[in-house]
Coordinates of C-alpha atoms and ligand atoms in Angstrom, one line a residue:
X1 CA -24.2 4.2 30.5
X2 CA -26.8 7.1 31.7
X3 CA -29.7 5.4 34.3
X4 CA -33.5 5.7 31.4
X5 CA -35.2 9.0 32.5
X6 CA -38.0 8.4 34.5
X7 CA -41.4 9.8 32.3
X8 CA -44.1 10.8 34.1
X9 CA -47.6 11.8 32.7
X10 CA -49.5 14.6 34.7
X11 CA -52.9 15.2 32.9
X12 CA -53.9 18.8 33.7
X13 CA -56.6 20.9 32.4
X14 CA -59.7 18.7 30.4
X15 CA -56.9 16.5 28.2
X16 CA -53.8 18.2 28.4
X17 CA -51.2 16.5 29.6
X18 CA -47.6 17.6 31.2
X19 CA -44.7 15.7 31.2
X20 CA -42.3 15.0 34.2
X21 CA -39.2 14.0 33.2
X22 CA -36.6 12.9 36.0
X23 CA -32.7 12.1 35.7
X24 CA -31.8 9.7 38.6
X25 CA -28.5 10.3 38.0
X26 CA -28.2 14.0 38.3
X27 CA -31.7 14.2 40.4
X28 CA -32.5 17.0 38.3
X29 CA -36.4 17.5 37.3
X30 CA -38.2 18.9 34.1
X31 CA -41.4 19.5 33.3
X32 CA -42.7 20.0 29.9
X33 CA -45.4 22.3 28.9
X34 CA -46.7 22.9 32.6
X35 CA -50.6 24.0 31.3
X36 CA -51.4 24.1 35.0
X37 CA -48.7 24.3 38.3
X38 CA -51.0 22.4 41.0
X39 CA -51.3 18.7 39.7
X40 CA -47.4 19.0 37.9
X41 CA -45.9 20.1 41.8
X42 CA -47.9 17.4 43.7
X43 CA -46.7 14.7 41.0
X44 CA -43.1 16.3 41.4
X45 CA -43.3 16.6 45.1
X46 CA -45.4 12.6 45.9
X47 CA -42.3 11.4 43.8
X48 CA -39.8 13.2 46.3
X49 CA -38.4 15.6 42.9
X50 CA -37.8 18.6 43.0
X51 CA -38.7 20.9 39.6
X52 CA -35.6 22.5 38.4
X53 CA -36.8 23.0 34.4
X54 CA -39.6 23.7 32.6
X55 CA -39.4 23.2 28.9
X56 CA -42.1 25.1 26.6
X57 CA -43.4 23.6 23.2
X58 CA -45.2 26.9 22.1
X59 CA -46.8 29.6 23.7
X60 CA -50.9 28.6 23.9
X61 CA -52.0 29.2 27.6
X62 CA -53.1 25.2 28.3
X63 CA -49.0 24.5 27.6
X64 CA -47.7 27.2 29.5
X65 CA -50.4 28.6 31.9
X66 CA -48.5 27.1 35.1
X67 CA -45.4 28.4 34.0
X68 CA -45.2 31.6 36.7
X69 CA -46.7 29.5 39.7
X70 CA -44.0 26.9 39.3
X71 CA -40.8 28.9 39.0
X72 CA -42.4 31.0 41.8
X73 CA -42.2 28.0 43.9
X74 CA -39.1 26.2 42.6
X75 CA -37.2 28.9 40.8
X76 CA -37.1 26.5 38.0
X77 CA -35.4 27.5 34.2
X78 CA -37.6 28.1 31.4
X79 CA -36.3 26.7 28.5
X80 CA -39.1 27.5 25.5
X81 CA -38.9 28.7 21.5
X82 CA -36.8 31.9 21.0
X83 CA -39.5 33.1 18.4
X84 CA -42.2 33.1 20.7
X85 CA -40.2 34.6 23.9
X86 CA -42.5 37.6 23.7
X87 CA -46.2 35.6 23.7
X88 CA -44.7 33.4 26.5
X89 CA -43.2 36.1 28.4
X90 CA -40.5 35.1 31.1
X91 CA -37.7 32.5 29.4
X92 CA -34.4 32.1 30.5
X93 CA -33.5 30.5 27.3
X94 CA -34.6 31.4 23.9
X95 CA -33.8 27.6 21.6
X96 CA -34.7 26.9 18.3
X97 CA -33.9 24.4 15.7
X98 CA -30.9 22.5 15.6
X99 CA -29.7 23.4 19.0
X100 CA -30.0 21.1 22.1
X101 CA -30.9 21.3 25.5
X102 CA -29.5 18.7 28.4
X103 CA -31.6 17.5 31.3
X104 CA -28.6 16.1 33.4
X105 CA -26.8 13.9 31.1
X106 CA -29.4 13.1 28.7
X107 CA -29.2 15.6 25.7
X108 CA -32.1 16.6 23.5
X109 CA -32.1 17.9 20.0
X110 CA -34.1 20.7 19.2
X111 CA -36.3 20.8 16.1
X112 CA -38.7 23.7 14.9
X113 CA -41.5 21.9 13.9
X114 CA -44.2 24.9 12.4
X115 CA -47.5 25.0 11.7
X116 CA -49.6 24.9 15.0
X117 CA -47.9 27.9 15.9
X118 CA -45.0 29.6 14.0
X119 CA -42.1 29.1 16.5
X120 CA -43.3 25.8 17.9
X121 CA -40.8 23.2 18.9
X122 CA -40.4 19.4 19.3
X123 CA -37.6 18.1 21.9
X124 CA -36.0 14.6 20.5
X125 CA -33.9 12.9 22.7
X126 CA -32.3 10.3 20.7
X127 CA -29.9 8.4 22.5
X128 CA -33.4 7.9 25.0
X129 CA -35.5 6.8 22.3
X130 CA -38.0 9.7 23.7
X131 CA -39.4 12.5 21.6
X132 CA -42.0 15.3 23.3
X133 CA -43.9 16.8 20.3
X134 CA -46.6 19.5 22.0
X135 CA -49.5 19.8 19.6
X136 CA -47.6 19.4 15.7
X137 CA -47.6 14.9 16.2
X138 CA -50.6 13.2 17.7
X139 CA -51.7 9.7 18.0
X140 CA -53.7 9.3 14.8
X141 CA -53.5 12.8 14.5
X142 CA -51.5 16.7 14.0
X143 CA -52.0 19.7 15.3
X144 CA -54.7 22.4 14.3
X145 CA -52.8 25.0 11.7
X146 CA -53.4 28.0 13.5
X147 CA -50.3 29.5 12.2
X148 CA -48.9 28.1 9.2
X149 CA -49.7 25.8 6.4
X150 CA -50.5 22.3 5.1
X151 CA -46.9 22.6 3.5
X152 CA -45.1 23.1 6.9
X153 CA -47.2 20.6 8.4
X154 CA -46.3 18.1 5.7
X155 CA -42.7 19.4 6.5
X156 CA -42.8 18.2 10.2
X157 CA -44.4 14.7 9.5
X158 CA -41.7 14.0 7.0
X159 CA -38.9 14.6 10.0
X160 CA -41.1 12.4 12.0
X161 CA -41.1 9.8 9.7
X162 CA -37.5 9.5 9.2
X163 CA -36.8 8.7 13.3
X164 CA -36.4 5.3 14.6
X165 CA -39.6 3.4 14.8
X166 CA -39.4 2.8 18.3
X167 CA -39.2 6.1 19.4
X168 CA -41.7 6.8 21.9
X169 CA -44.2 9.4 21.6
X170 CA -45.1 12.3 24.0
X171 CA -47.6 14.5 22.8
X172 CA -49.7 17.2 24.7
X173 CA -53.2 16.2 24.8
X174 CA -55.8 13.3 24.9
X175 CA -57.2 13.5 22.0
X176 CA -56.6 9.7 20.4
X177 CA -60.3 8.2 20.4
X178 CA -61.1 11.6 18.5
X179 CA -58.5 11.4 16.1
X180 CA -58.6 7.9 15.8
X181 CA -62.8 8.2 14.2
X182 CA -61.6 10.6 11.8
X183 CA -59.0 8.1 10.6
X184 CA -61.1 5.5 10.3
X185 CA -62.8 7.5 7.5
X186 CA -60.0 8.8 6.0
X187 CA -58.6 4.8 5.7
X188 CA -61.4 2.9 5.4
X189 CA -59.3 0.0 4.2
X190 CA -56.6 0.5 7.3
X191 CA -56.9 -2.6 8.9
X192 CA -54.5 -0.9 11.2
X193 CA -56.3 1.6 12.3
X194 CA -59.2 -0.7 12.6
X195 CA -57.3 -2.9 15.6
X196 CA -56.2 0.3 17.1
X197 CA -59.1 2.1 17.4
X198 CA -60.7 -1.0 19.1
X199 CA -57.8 -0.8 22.1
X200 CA -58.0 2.6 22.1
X201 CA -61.9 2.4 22.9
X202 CA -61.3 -0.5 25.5
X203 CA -58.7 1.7 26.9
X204 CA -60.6 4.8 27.0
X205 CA -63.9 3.3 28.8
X206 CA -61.6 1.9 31.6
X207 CA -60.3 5.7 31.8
X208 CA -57.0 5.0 30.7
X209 CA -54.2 6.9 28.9
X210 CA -53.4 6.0 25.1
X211 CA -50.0 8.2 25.2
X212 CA -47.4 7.9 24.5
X213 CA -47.5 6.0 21.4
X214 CA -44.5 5.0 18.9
X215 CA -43.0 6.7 15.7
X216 CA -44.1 3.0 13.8
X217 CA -47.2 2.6 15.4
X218 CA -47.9 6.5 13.9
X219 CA -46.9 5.0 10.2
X220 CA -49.0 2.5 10.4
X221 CA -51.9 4.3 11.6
X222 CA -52.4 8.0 11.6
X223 CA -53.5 9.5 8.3
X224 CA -51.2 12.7 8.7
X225 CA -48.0 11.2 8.9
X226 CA -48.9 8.9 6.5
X227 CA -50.3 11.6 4.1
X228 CA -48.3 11.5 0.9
X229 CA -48.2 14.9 0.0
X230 CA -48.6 18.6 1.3
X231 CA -52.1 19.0 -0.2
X232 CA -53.5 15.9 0.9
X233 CA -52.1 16.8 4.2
X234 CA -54.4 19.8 4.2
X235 CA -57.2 18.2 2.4
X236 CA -57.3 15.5 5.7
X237 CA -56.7 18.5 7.9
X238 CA -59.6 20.6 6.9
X239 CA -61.7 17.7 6.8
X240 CA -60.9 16.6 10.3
X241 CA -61.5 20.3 11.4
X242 CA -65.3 19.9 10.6
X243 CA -65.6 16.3 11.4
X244 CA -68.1 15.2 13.4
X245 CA -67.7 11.8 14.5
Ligands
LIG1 ZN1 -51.6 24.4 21.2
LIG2 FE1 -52.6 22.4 23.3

């Protein structure tokens, strides 16, 4: 039985965050989507760990920015989506869906999750009840289609909603309390949402983190994954996009 991985959130930028992820077993050390290289080293190096892989979700600068600066200091492995190895520039390994990637002995499935850019990917490791989902799953919210369509949106939310309910939930930013008003009005009648939103508010005014969040608490509450088809996927995604709560 593989020691849990050791998750660690390093919030870079204005609400990014990066993931640490540690194996005790192997003492091997993973970052994901390293959007800046100062704050993910001095959580790395306070813990003793030493960064060995960096994992991209997609190419946008606030997930990859620290990329160089941290494999310039650790000559750490980038692992990132083969269709966007030219927009991210140096990657050691191109993956894409349906293959896997290992940090020690903990193996994660690949899945190619479109939409909020073309080549995005999600990294699902099962057997850890852990999946890391960039910018495509959000608490109470998705991803902005810069790249793709309602359709492949609706696509991603439906793999989502088939894993275990449990699975934890490691997304890339902060953007809960946001998302969160914008649900309230797309489910009035959510009394779900409702309770969430008011720990998510206590939570946010004592400064605190809301991720990572649960596969079933994401049914329950978060009006993407629980949008019922492709077009009302988009209808909730344009509406968010000029919400102004
Ligand atoms: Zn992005
Ligand atoms: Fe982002």
């Amino acid at each position: 039985m593989p020691s849990p991985l050791e998750i660690v959130r390093v919030p870079v930028l204005s609400d990014n965050y990066s993931w640490l992820v540690h194996d005790p077993d192997s003492g091997t050390t993973m970052v994901i989507d390293p959007g800046e290289a100062q704050p993910v080293l001095d959580a790395a190096a306070s813990r003793g760990w030493t960064i060995s892989e960096i994992w991209n979700t997609h190419w946008h600068p606030d997930h990859v920015g620290g990329n160089a600066a941290i494999v310039a200091a650790t000559g750490a492995r980038v692992t990132a989506p083969e269709a966007e190895r030219a927009k991210i520039g140096a990657i050691d390994a191109g993956v894409s869906d349906g293959e896997s990637v290992s940090l020690g002995g903990h193996r994660a499935a690949v899945m190619t999750v479109p939409g909020h850019t073309q080549g995005h990917v999600a990294f699902h490791f099962a057997d850890d009840s852990a999946i890391f989902t960039g910018d495509t799953l959000f608490a109470m919210g998705c991803g902005r289609l810069f790249e793709g369509t309602p359709a492949d949106m609706f696509g991603n939310m439906q793999r989502y909603a088939r894993l275990p309910a449990e699975t934890r939930v490691y997304c890339g930013h902060e953007y809960t309390q946001s998302n969160g008003r914008y649900a309230l009005v797309a489910e009035p009648d959510n009394q779900a949402i409702k309770a969430r939103m008011a720990r998510v508010d206590a939570a946010r005014a004592a400064g605190e983190a809301t991720i990572p969040t649960t596969i079933g608490e994401e049914l329950a509450t978060n009006p993407f994954l629980r949008a019922t088809s492709a077009e009302e996927l988009g209808e909730r995604r344009a509406a968010k996009d000029s919400f102004r709560g």
